[in-house]
Coordinates of N, CA, C and O and ligand atoms in Angstrom, one line a residue:
M1 N 3.1 270.3 174.1 CA 4.3 269.9 173.6 C 5.1 270.9 172.7 O 4.4 271.8 172.1
K2 N 6.4 271.3 173.0 CA 6.9 272.2 172.2 C 8.1 271.8 171.6 O 9.1 271.1 172.2
I3 N 8.3 271.8 170.2 CA 9.3 271.5 169.3 C 10.3 272.5 169.3 O 9.9 273.7 168.9
G4 N 11.6 272.2 169.6 CA 12.6 273.4 169.3 C 13.3 273.1 168.0 O 13.5 272.1 167.5
I5 N 13.7 274.1 167.4 CA 14.5 274.1 165.9 C 15.7 274.9 166.3 O 15.6 276.2 166.6
L6 N 16.9 274.1 166.1 CA 18.2 274.7 166.2 C 18.2 275.9 165.3 O 18.2 275.7 164.1
G7 N 18.4 277.1 165.7 CA 18.3 278.3 164.7 C 19.7 278.9 164.5 O 19.6 280.0 164.2
L8 N 20.8 278.2 164.7 CA 22.2 279.0 164.6 C 22.2 279.3 163.1 O 23.0 280.2 162.8
Q9 N 21.9 278.4 162.1 CA 22.2 278.5 160.7 C 21.3 277.7 159.8 O 20.9 276.7 160.4
G10 N 21.1 277.9 158.6 CA 20.5 276.9 157.7 C 19.0 277.2 157.5 O 18.4 278.2 157.9
C11 N 18.2 275.7 157.2 CA 17.1 275.8 156.8 C 16.1 275.6 158.1 O 15.4 274.5 158.0
F12 N 15.9 276.6 158.9 CA 15.2 276.2 160.1 C 13.7 276.5 159.7 O 12.8 276.2 160.5
R13 N 13.5 277.6 159.1 CA 12.1 278.3 159.1 C 11.0 277.4 158.4 O 9.9 277.3 158.9
P14 N 11.5 276.5 157.2 CA 10.3 275.7 156.9 C 9.9 274.6 157.9 O 8.7 274.2 157.8
H15 N 10.8 274.4 158.9 CA 10.2 273.3 159.9 C 9.2 274.0 160.8 O 8.1 273.4 161.2
I16 N 9.4 275.3 161.1 CA 8.5 276.2 162.0 C 7.1 276.2 161.0 O 6.1 275.8 161.8
E17 N 7.1 276.5 159.6 CA 6.0 276.3 159.1 C 5.2 275.2 159.1 O 4.1 275.1 159.2
K18 N 5.9 274.0 158.9 CA 5.3 272.8 158.8 C 4.6 272.4 160.2 O 3.4 272.0 160.4
L19 N 5.4 272.6 161.2 CA 4.8 272.3 162.7 C 3.7 273.1 163.0 O 2.7 272.7 163.6
Q20 N 3.8 274.5 162.5 CA 2.5 275.3 162.7 C 1.4 274.7 162.1 O 0.1 274.9 162.6
K21 N 1.4 274.2 160.9 CA 0.4 273.6 160.2 C -0.1 272.4 160.9 O -1.3 272.2 160.8
L22 N 0.5 271.8 161.8 CA 0.2 270.7 162.5 C -0.2 271.2 163.9 O -0.6 270.4 164.7
A23 N -0.3 272.3 164.2 CA -0.8 273.1 165.2 C 0.1 272.7 166.4 O -0.2 272.4 167.8
I24 N 1.5 272.5 166.2 CA 2.5 272.2 167.2 C 3.1 273.6 167.6 O 3.6 274.2 166.8
D25 N 3.3 273.8 168.9 CA 4.2 274.8 169.5 C 5.6 274.8 169.0 O 6.1 273.7 169.2
T26 N 6.3 275.8 168.6 CA 7.7 275.8 168.0 C 8.6 276.9 168.8 O 7.8 277.8 169.3
S27 N 9.7 276.8 168.9 CA 10.5 277.8 169.3 C 12.1 277.5 169.0 O 12.5 276.5 168.7
L28 N 12.8 278.7 168.5 CA 14.2 278.5 168.1 C 15.1 278.2 169.2 O 14.8 278.8 170.4
V29 N 16.0 277.4 169.0 CA 17.1 277.1 170.2 C 18.3 277.6 169.7 O 18.9 277.4 168.7
L30 N 18.9 278.7 170.6 CA 20.2 279.3 170.3 C 21.0 279.2 171.5 O 22.3 279.4 171.4
S31 N 20.4 278.7 172.6 CA 21.1 278.6 173.8 C 20.8 277.5 174.7 O 19.8 276.8 174.3
V32 N 21.7 277.1 175.7 CA 21.3 276.0 176.4 C 19.9 276.2 177.4 O 19.3 275.2 177.5
D33 N 19.8 277.3 177.6 CA 18.4 277.7 178.4 C 17.3 277.5 177.3 O 16.2 276.8 177.8
D34 N 17.5 277.8 176.1 CA 16.4 277.4 175.1 C 16.1 276.1 175.0 O 15.1 275.5 174.8
F35 N 17.2 275.3 175.1 CA 17.1 273.8 174.9 C 16.5 273.2 175.9 O 15.8 272.2 175.8
K36 N 16.7 273.6 177.1 CA 15.9 272.9 178.4 C 14.4 273.3 178.4 O 13.8 272.6 179.0
D37 N 14.0 274.2 177.6 CA 12.6 274.6 177.3 C 11.8 273.8 176.5 O 10.6 274.1 176.2
V38 N 12.4 272.8 175.6 CA 11.8 272.1 174.6 C 11.6 270.7 174.8 O 12.3 270.2 175.5
D39 N 10.8 270.0 174.3 CA 10.5 268.6 174.5 C 11.1 267.6 173.2 O 11.4 266.6 173.5
G40 N 11.5 268.5 172.2 CA 12.2 267.7 171.1 C 12.8 268.8 170.4 O 12.5 269.9 170.5
L41 N 13.9 268.4 169.8 CA 14.8 269.1 168.9 C 14.9 268.9 167.7 O 15.5 267.6 167.3
I42 N 14.8 269.8 166.6 CA 15.3 269.5 165.1 C 16.6 270.2 165.0 O 16.6 271.4 165.2
V43 N 17.5 269.4 164.4 CA 18.8 270.0 164.2 C 18.6 270.1 162.6 O 18.6 269.1 161.8
P44 N 18.5 271.3 161.9 CA 18.1 271.5 160.5 C 19.2 271.3 159.7 O 20.4 271.0 159.8
G45 N 18.9 271.2 158.3 CA 19.9 271.3 157.1 C 20.7 272.7 157.2 O 20.0 273.5 157.6
G46 N 21.6 272.6 156.4 CA 22.5 273.8 156.3 C 23.9 273.3 156.1 O 24.2 272.7 155.3
E47 N 24.8 274.0 156.8 CA 26.3 273.6 156.8 C 26.9 273.2 158.1 O 26.9 274.1 158.9
S48 N 26.9 271.9 158.3 CA 27.3 271.4 159.5 C 28.5 271.9 160.2 O 28.5 272.2 161.3
S49 N 29.7 272.3 159.3 CA 30.8 272.8 159.9 C 30.5 274.2 160.3 O 31.1 274.6 161.2
T50 N 29.7 275.0 159.5 CA 29.4 276.2 160.1 C 28.5 276.3 161.6 O 28.9 277.0 162.4
M51 N 27.6 275.3 161.5 CA 26.8 275.1 163.0 C 27.8 274.8 163.9 O 27.7 275.3 165.1
L52 N 28.8 273.8 163.7 CA 29.8 273.5 164.7 C 30.4 275.0 165.2 O 30.7 274.9 166.4
K53 N 30.9 275.7 164.1 CA 31.6 277.0 164.7 C 30.7 277.8 165.5 O 31.0 278.5 166.5
L54 N 29.4 277.8 165.3 CA 28.6 278.9 165.8 C 27.8 278.4 167.1 O 27.2 279.0 168.0
C55 N 28.0 277.0 167.4 CA 27.3 276.4 168.6 C 28.0 276.7 169.7 O 29.2 276.4 170.1
P56 N 27.3 277.2 170.7 CA 27.9 277.6 172.1 C 28.3 276.3 172.8 O 27.8 275.3 172.6
D57 N 29.5 276.4 173.4 CA 30.1 275.0 174.2 C 29.1 274.4 174.9 O 28.8 273.1 174.9
D58 N 28.3 275.1 175.9 CA 27.4 274.6 176.8 C 26.3 273.9 176.0 O 25.8 272.9 176.6
L59 N 25.8 274.5 175.0 CA 24.6 274.0 174.3 C 25.0 272.8 173.7 O 24.3 271.6 173.8
W60 N 26.3 272.7 173.1 CA 26.9 271.4 172.3 C 27.0 270.3 173.5 O 26.5 269.2 173.2
Q61 N 27.6 270.6 174.4 CA 27.7 269.7 175.6 C 26.4 269.1 176.0 O 26.2 267.8 176.2
A62 N 25.3 270.0 176.1 CA 24.1 269.5 176.5 C 23.5 268.5 175.5 O 22.7 267.6 175.8
M63 N 23.8 268.9 174.3 CA 23.0 268.1 173.0 C 23.9 266.7 173.1 O 23.1 265.7 172.7
T64 N 25.1 266.6 173.5 CA 25.8 265.3 173.4 C 25.2 264.3 174.5 O 25.2 263.3 174.2
Q65 N 24.4 264.8 175.5 CA 23.7 263.9 176.4 C 22.1 264.2 176.3 O 21.6 264.4 177.5
S66 N 21.7 264.4 175.3 CA 20.2 265.0 175.1 C 19.3 264.2 175.9 O 19.1 263.0 175.7
P67 N 18.6 264.8 176.7 CA 17.6 264.1 177.4 C 16.2 264.2 176.6 O 15.3 263.5 177.2
I68 N 16.3 264.7 175.8 CA 14.9 264.7 174.5 C 15.3 264.1 173.2 O 16.4 264.1 172.9
P69 N 14.1 263.7 172.6 CA 14.5 263.3 171.3 C 14.8 264.3 170.3 O 14.7 265.5 170.3
V70 N 16.0 263.9 169.3 CA 16.6 265.0 168.4 C 16.4 264.3 167.0 O 16.6 263.1 167.0
W71 N 15.9 265.1 166.0 CA 15.8 264.8 164.6 C 16.8 265.5 164.0 O 16.7 266.8 163.7
G72 N 17.8 265.0 163.2 CA 18.7 265.6 162.5 C 18.3 265.5 161.0 O 18.2 264.4 160.5
V73 N 18.4 266.6 160.3 CA 18.0 266.7 158.9 C 19.3 267.1 158.2 O 19.9 268.2 158.3
C74 N 19.9 266.3 157.1 CA 20.8 266.6 156.3 C 22.1 267.0 157.1 O 22.6 266.2 157.7
A75 N 22.4 268.2 157.2 CA 23.6 268.6 158.0 C 23.3 268.4 159.5 O 24.3 267.9 160.3
G76 N 22.0 268.2 159.9 CA 21.8 267.8 161.3 C 22.1 266.4 161.3 O 22.5 265.8 162.4
S77 N 21.7 265.6 160.3 CA 22.0 264.2 160.2 C 23.7 263.9 160.6 O 24.1 263.0 161.1
I78 N 24.3 264.8 159.9 CA 26.0 264.7 159.9 C 26.1 265.0 161.5 O 27.3 264.3 161.9
L79 N 25.7 265.9 162.2 CA 26.0 266.4 163.4 C 25.5 265.2 164.4 O 26.3 265.1 165.6
L80 N 24.6 264.4 164.1 CA 24.1 263.5 165.3 C 24.8 262.2 165.0 O 24.9 261.3 165.9
A81 N 25.7 262.0 163.9 CA 26.3 260.6 163.7 C 27.4 260.4 164.5 O 27.7 261.3 165.7
E82 N 27.7 259.0 164.7 CA 28.9 258.5 165.7 C 30.1 259.1 165.1 O 31.0 259.6 165.7
K83 N 30.2 259.0 163.7 CA 31.6 259.5 162.9 C 31.3 260.2 161.8 O 30.3 259.7 160.9
T84 N 31.9 261.2 161.2 CA 31.6 261.9 160.2 C 33.0 261.8 159.2 O 34.2 262.0 159.7
I85 N 32.6 261.5 158.1 CA 33.9 261.4 157.1 C 33.8 262.6 155.9 O 32.7 262.9 155.5
N86 N 34.8 263.0 155.3 CA 34.9 263.7 154.1 C 34.5 265.3 154.3 O 33.7 265.6 153.7
P87 N 35.4 266.0 155.1 CA 36.3 265.5 156.2 C 36.0 265.1 157.4 O 34.7 265.3 157.6
E88 N 36.8 264.5 158.3 CA 36.2 264.2 159.7 C 35.8 265.5 160.4 O 36.7 266.4 160.0
Q89 N 34.9 265.4 161.1 CA 34.7 266.4 162.1 C 33.9 266.0 163.3 O 33.5 264.8 163.3
K90 N 33.9 267.0 164.4 CA 33.2 266.7 165.6 C 31.6 266.3 165.3 O 31.0 266.9 164.5
S91 N 31.1 265.3 166.1 CA 29.8 265.0 166.1 C 29.1 264.7 167.4 O 30.1 264.3 168.4
L92 N 27.9 264.7 167.5 CA 27.3 264.4 168.8 C 27.2 262.9 169.2 O 27.1 262.7 170.4
G93 N 27.3 262.0 168.2 CA 27.2 260.6 168.6 C 25.9 260.1 169.0 O 26.0 259.3 169.9
L94 N 24.8 260.7 168.7 CA 23.6 260.3 169.3 C 22.9 259.0 168.4 O 22.0 258.3 168.9
I95 N 23.4 258.8 167.3 CA 23.1 257.8 166.4 C 24.2 256.9 166.1 O 25.3 257.3 165.5
D96 N 24.1 255.4 166.1 CA 25.2 254.6 165.9 C 25.1 254.4 164.3 O 24.7 253.5 163.7
M97 N 25.8 255.4 163.6 CA 26.0 255.3 162.0 C 27.2 256.3 161.8 O 27.6 257.3 162.6
D98 N 27.7 256.0 160.6 CA 28.8 256.8 160.2 C 28.3 257.4 158.9 O 27.5 256.7 158.1
I99 N 28.7 258.7 158.5 CA 28.1 259.4 157.5 C 29.1 260.1 156.8 O 30.2 260.6 157.3
T100 N 29.1 260.3 155.5 CA 30.0 260.5 154.4 C 29.4 261.9 153.9 O 28.3 261.9 153.3
R101 N 29.8 263.1 154.3 CA 29.5 264.5 153.8 C 29.6 264.6 152.1 O 30.2 263.9 151.6
N102 N 28.5 265.3 151.6 CA 28.5 265.7 150.3 C 28.8 264.6 149.5 O 29.5 264.5 148.3
A103 N 28.2 263.3 149.8 CA 28.4 262.0 149.0 C 27.9 261.9 147.6 O 28.0 261.1 146.8
Y104 N 27.0 262.8 147.3 CA 26.4 262.7 145.9 C 26.9 263.6 145.0 O 26.5 263.8 143.8
G105 N 27.9 264.3 145.6 CA 28.7 265.6 144.8 C 28.3 266.9 145.1 O 27.9 267.1 146.3
A106 N 28.5 267.6 144.3 CA 28.6 269.1 144.6 C 27.2 269.7 144.6 O 26.4 269.0 144.2
Q107 N 27.1 271.0 144.9 CA 25.7 271.8 145.1 C 24.9 271.6 143.7 O 23.8 271.2 143.7
N108 N 25.6 271.8 142.3 CA 24.9 271.5 141.2 C 24.4 270.1 141.0 O 23.8 269.7 140.1
E109 N 24.8 269.1 142.0 CA 24.3 267.8 141.6 C 23.2 267.3 142.7 O 23.0 266.3 143.0
S110 N 22.7 268.4 143.4 CA 21.6 268.5 144.2 C 20.4 267.8 143.5 O 20.4 268.2 142.2
F111 N 19.5 267.0 144.0 CA 18.3 266.6 143.0 C 17.0 266.4 144.0 O 17.2 266.3 145.1
V112 N 16.0 266.1 143.3 CA 14.8 265.8 143.9 C 14.4 264.4 143.4 O 14.5 264.4 142.0
D113 N 14.1 263.5 144.1 CA 13.8 262.1 143.6 C 13.0 261.2 144.6 O 12.9 261.7 145.6
E114 N 12.2 260.3 144.2 CA 11.4 259.3 145.0 C 12.0 258.7 146.0 O 12.9 258.1 145.9
V115 N 11.6 258.9 147.3 CA 12.0 258.3 148.3 C 10.8 257.4 148.9 O 9.6 257.7 149.0
T116 N 11.1 256.2 149.4 CA 10.3 255.2 149.9 C 10.2 255.2 151.5 O 11.3 255.1 152.0
V117 N 8.9 255.6 152.0 CA 9.0 255.8 153.4 C 8.3 254.4 154.2 O 7.2 254.2 153.7
F118 N 9.0 254.1 155.2 CA 8.4 252.8 155.8 C 7.9 253.2 157.2 O 8.2 252.4 158.3
I119 N 6.9 254.1 157.3 CA 6.5 254.5 158.6 C 5.2 253.9 158.9 O 4.8 253.6 160.0
E120 N 4.3 254.1 157.8 CA 3.1 253.6 158.0 C 3.1 252.1 157.7 O 4.1 251.5 157.3
D121 N 1.9 251.2 157.6 CA 2.0 249.8 157.4 C 2.5 249.5 156.0 O 3.1 248.7 155.8
E122 N 1.8 250.5 154.9 CA 2.3 250.3 153.6 C 3.2 251.2 153.3 O 3.2 252.5 153.7
P123 N 4.3 250.8 152.7 CA 5.4 251.8 152.2 C 4.8 253.0 151.4 O 3.8 252.6 150.7
Q124 N 5.2 254.2 151.5 CA 4.7 255.4 150.9 C 5.9 256.1 150.2 O 6.9 256.1 150.5
A125 N 5.3 256.6 149.0 CA 6.5 257.3 148.1 C 6.1 258.7 148.3 O 5.1 259.4 148.3
I126 N 7.3 259.5 148.6 CA 7.4 260.9 148.7 C 8.3 261.5 148.0 O 9.3 260.9 147.6
K127 N 8.4 262.9 147.9 CA 9.1 263.5 147.3 C 10.5 263.9 148.2 O 10.5 264.3 149.0
G128 N 11.7 263.5 147.7 CA 12.9 263.6 148.6 C 13.7 264.7 148.0 O 14.2 264.5 146.9
V129 N 13.9 265.7 148.8 CA 14.9 266.7 148.3 C 16.3 266.6 148.9 O 16.5 266.7 150.2
F130 N 17.1 266.4 148.0 CA 18.4 266.0 148.6 C 19.5 267.2 148.0 O 19.8 267.6 146.9
I131 N 20.1 267.9 148.9 CA 20.7 269.1 148.6 C 22.2 268.8 149.2 O 22.4 268.8 150.7
R132 N 23.2 268.8 148.6 CA 24.6 268.4 148.9 C 24.4 267.2 150.2 O 25.0 267.2 151.0
A133 N 23.7 266.4 149.8 CA 23.3 265.5 150.8 C 24.4 264.4 151.3 O 25.3 264.0 150.4
P134 N 24.5 264.0 152.4 CA 25.5 263.0 152.8 C 25.0 261.6 152.8 O 23.7 261.4 152.3
K135 N 25.9 260.4 152.8 CA 25.2 259.2 152.7 C 25.7 258.5 154.0 O 26.8 258.7 154.6
I136 N 24.8 257.6 154.5 CA 24.9 256.7 155.7 C 25.9 255.6 155.2 O 25.4 254.9 154.4
S137 N 27.0 255.6 155.7 CA 28.0 254.6 155.1 C 28.1 253.5 156.0 O 28.7 252.4 155.7
R138 N 27.7 253.6 157.4 CA 27.6 252.4 158.2 C 26.4 252.6 159.1 O 26.4 253.7 159.6
Y139 N 25.6 251.5 159.5 CA 24.7 252.0 160.6 C 24.7 250.7 161.5 O 24.7 249.5 160.9
G140 N 24.3 250.7 162.8 CA 24.3 249.8 163.6 C 22.8 249.2 163.8 O 22.1 249.3 162.8
K141 N 22.3 248.9 165.0 CA 21.0 248.3 165.3 C 19.9 249.5 165.3 O 19.7 250.1 166.3
L142 N 19.7 249.9 164.1 CA 18.8 251.0 164.0 C 17.5 250.6 163.0 O 17.6 249.6 162.3
S143 N 16.5 251.1 163.0 CA 15.3 250.9 162.2 C 15.4 251.8 160.9 O 15.8 253.2 161.3
I144 N 15.1 251.3 159.8 CA 15.1 252.1 158.8 C 13.8 252.7 158.3 O 12.8 252.0 158.5
L145 N 13.7 254.0 158.2 CA 12.5 254.8 158.0 C 12.4 255.1 156.6 O 11.1 255.3 156.0
A146 N 13.4 255.1 155.7 CA 13.2 255.6 154.4 C 14.4 255.2 153.6 O 15.5 255.0 154.0
K147 N 14.3 254.8 152.1 CA 15.1 254.4 151.2 C 15.1 255.2 149.9 O 13.9 255.5 149.5
F148 N 16.2 255.5 149.3 CA 16.0 256.3 147.9 C 17.0 255.1 147.2 O 18.1 254.9 147.5
A149 N 16.3 254.6 146.3 CA 16.9 253.3 145.5 C 17.4 252.3 146.6 O 16.7 252.0 147.6
D150 N 18.6 252.0 146.6 CA 19.1 251.0 147.5 C 19.7 251.7 148.8 O 20.2 251.2 149.8
E151 N 19.7 253.0 148.8 CA 20.6 253.8 149.6 C 19.5 254.1 150.9 O 18.3 254.5 150.7
V152 N 20.0 253.7 152.3 CA 19.2 254.0 153.3 C 19.4 255.6 153.7 O 20.4 256.0 153.7
V153 N 18.4 256.2 153.7 CA 18.2 257.7 153.8 C 17.7 258.3 155.1 O 17.7 259.3 155.3
A154 N 17.0 257.3 155.9 CA 16.4 257.8 157.2 C 16.4 256.7 158.1 O 15.9 255.4 157.8
V155 N 16.9 257.0 159.2 CA 17.0 255.8 160.3 C 16.5 256.4 161.8 O 16.6 257.5 162.0
E156 N 16.2 255.4 162.5 CA 16.0 255.9 163.9 C 16.4 255.0 165.1 O 16.6 253.8 164.7
N157 N 16.6 255.4 166.2 CA 16.8 254.5 167.4 C 15.6 254.8 168.5 O 14.6 255.6 167.9
D158 N 15.7 254.3 169.6 CA 14.5 254.6 170.4 C 14.2 256.1 170.7 O 13.2 256.4 170.8
Q159 N 15.4 256.8 170.8 CA 15.1 258.3 171.1 C 15.2 259.3 169.9 O 14.5 260.2 169.8
H160 N 16.4 259.2 169.1 CA 16.6 260.0 168.0 C 16.3 259.5 166.5 O 16.1 258.3 166.2
M161 N 16.4 260.3 165.6 CA 16.1 260.0 164.1 C 16.8 260.9 163.3 O 17.2 262.1 163.5
V162 N 17.2 260.5 162.1 CA 17.7 261.4 161.2 C 17.2 261.1 159.7 O 16.9 260.0 159.3
T163 N 17.2 262.1 158.9 CA 16.9 262.0 157.5 C 18.0 262.7 156.8 O 18.4 263.7 157.2
T164 N 18.5 262.1 155.7 CA 19.7 262.7 155.0 C 19.2 263.7 153.8 O 20.0 264.4 153.3
F165 N 17.8 263.7 153.8 CA 17.2 264.6 152.8 C 16.4 265.6 153.7 O 16.3 265.7 154.7
H166 N 15.5 266.4 152.8 CA 15.0 267.5 153.4 C 13.4 267.4 153.4 O 12.7 268.0 152.5
P167 N 12.8 266.7 154.4 CA 11.2 266.4 154.4 C 10.5 268.0 154.7 O 9.4 267.9 154.2
E168 N 11.1 268.9 155.1 CA 10.4 270.1 155.3 C 10.3 270.8 154.0 O 9.5 272.0 153.8
L169 N 10.9 270.4 152.9 CA 10.8 271.1 151.6 C 10.0 270.4 150.5 O 10.0 270.8 149.4
S170 N 9.1 269.2 151.0 CA 8.3 268.6 150.2 C 6.9 269.0 150.8 O 6.9 269.5 151.9
D171 N 6.0 268.6 150.0 CA 4.4 268.6 150.5 C 4.2 267.8 151.5 O 3.2 268.1 152.5
S172 N 4.7 266.5 151.8 CA 4.5 265.6 152.8 C 4.7 266.3 154.2 O 5.7 266.8 154.4
T173 N 3.7 265.8 155.1 CA 4.0 266.3 156.6 C 4.5 264.8 157.3 O 4.5 264.9 158.6
I174 N 4.7 263.7 156.7 CA 4.8 262.4 157.2 C 5.9 262.4 158.4 O 5.7 261.9 159.5
F175 N 7.1 263.1 158.0 CA 8.2 263.0 158.9 C 7.8 263.9 160.2 O 8.2 263.6 161.4
H176 N 7.3 265.2 160.1 CA 7.0 266.0 160.9 C 5.9 265.3 161.9 O 6.1 265.5 163.2
E177 N 4.9 264.7 161.5 CA 4.0 264.0 162.0 C 4.6 263.0 163.0 O 4.2 262.7 164.3
Y178 N 5.5 262.2 162.4 CA 6.0 261.0 163.1 C 7.0 261.6 164.2 O 7.0 260.8 165.3
F179 N 7.7 262.7 163.9 CA 8.8 262.9 165.0 C 7.8 263.6 166.1 O 8.2 263.1 167.3
T180 N 6.7 264.1 165.9 CA 6.0 264.7 167.0 C 5.4 263.5 167.8 O 5.3 263.6 169.1
K181 N 4.9 262.5 167.1 CA 4.4 261.2 167.8 C 5.7 260.6 168.6 O 5.4 260.2 169.8
K182 N 6.9 260.6 168.1 CA 8.0 260.1 168.8 C 8.3 260.8 170.1 O 8.7 260.1 171.1
V183 N 8.3 262.1 169.9 CA 8.4 262.9 171.1 C 7.4 262.7 172.1 O 7.8 262.4 173.4
D184 N 6.2 262.5 171.7 CA 5.1 262.3 172.8 C 5.4 261.0 173.4 O 5.4 260.9 174.6
K185 N 5.7 259.9 172.3 CA 5.7 258.5 173.1 C 7.1 258.5 174.3 O 6.8 257.8 175.2
F186 N 8.0 259.2 173.9 CA 9.3 259.2 174.5 C 8.9 259.7 175.8 O 9.4 259.2 176.9
H187 N 8.3 261.0 175.9 CA 8.1 261.6 177.3 C 6.9 260.8 178.1 O 7.0 260.7 179.3
L188 N 6.1 260.0 177.4 CA 5.2 259.3 178.2 C 5.8 258.2 178.8 O 5.5 257.5 180.0
A189 N 6.9 257.5 178.2 CA 7.7 256.3 178.6 C 8.5 256.7 179.9 O 9.1 255.8 180.6
I190 N 9.0 257.9 180.0 CA 10.0 258.3 181.1 C 9.1 259.0 182.4 O 8.1 259.1 182.4
Ligands
LIG1 N1 26.8 269.4 152.9 C1 26.4 270.0 153.9 C2 27.2 269.7 155.1 O1 28.0 269.0 155.0 C3 24.9 269.6 154.1 C4 23.9 270.0 153.2 C5 22.5 270.2 153.8 O2 22.1 270.2 154.9 N2 21.5 270.3 152.9 O3 27.0 270.2 156.2

């Protein structure tokens, strides 16, 4: 299995390090050919409007019909949404949710706080790193993977998932392990 990380801009290197620790093959995705070569894709945090400007048209087009699981992290979650607010911008529509950018405030209001993860049988507390994070303002029939207080901060459908915070910047590997399993399961089912 090979996991691709969209490498146009932003926080992509820590994902490579996390996945290497789990002995998973990785490669950076910069073109549609790179995208065809991977079994799952992480769209990392960074600046979603900049990624939109840098993304080649054919790669964007291919991602809107993604045949593989995609995990959007922070800016990546913004790009995966159905609809983006504050301000409105183009998105992939892979997850049935609306998302509000920079919803906790400006850069200096970024924070680290406890997130409760509902992946294992028992809820687990991990450190959640929120950097100019968005908020999920509406979601459809999705499973909730994590909450910060009353706020839903990670969701999934059968194929894709998003986290509005940065699991690659904390010690936990729970989300990287979970995505790897999700990719495996997805390919076994098709
Ligand atoms: N505020 C950024 C955006 O709107 C996301 C920040 C992040 O990815 N940490 O794209």
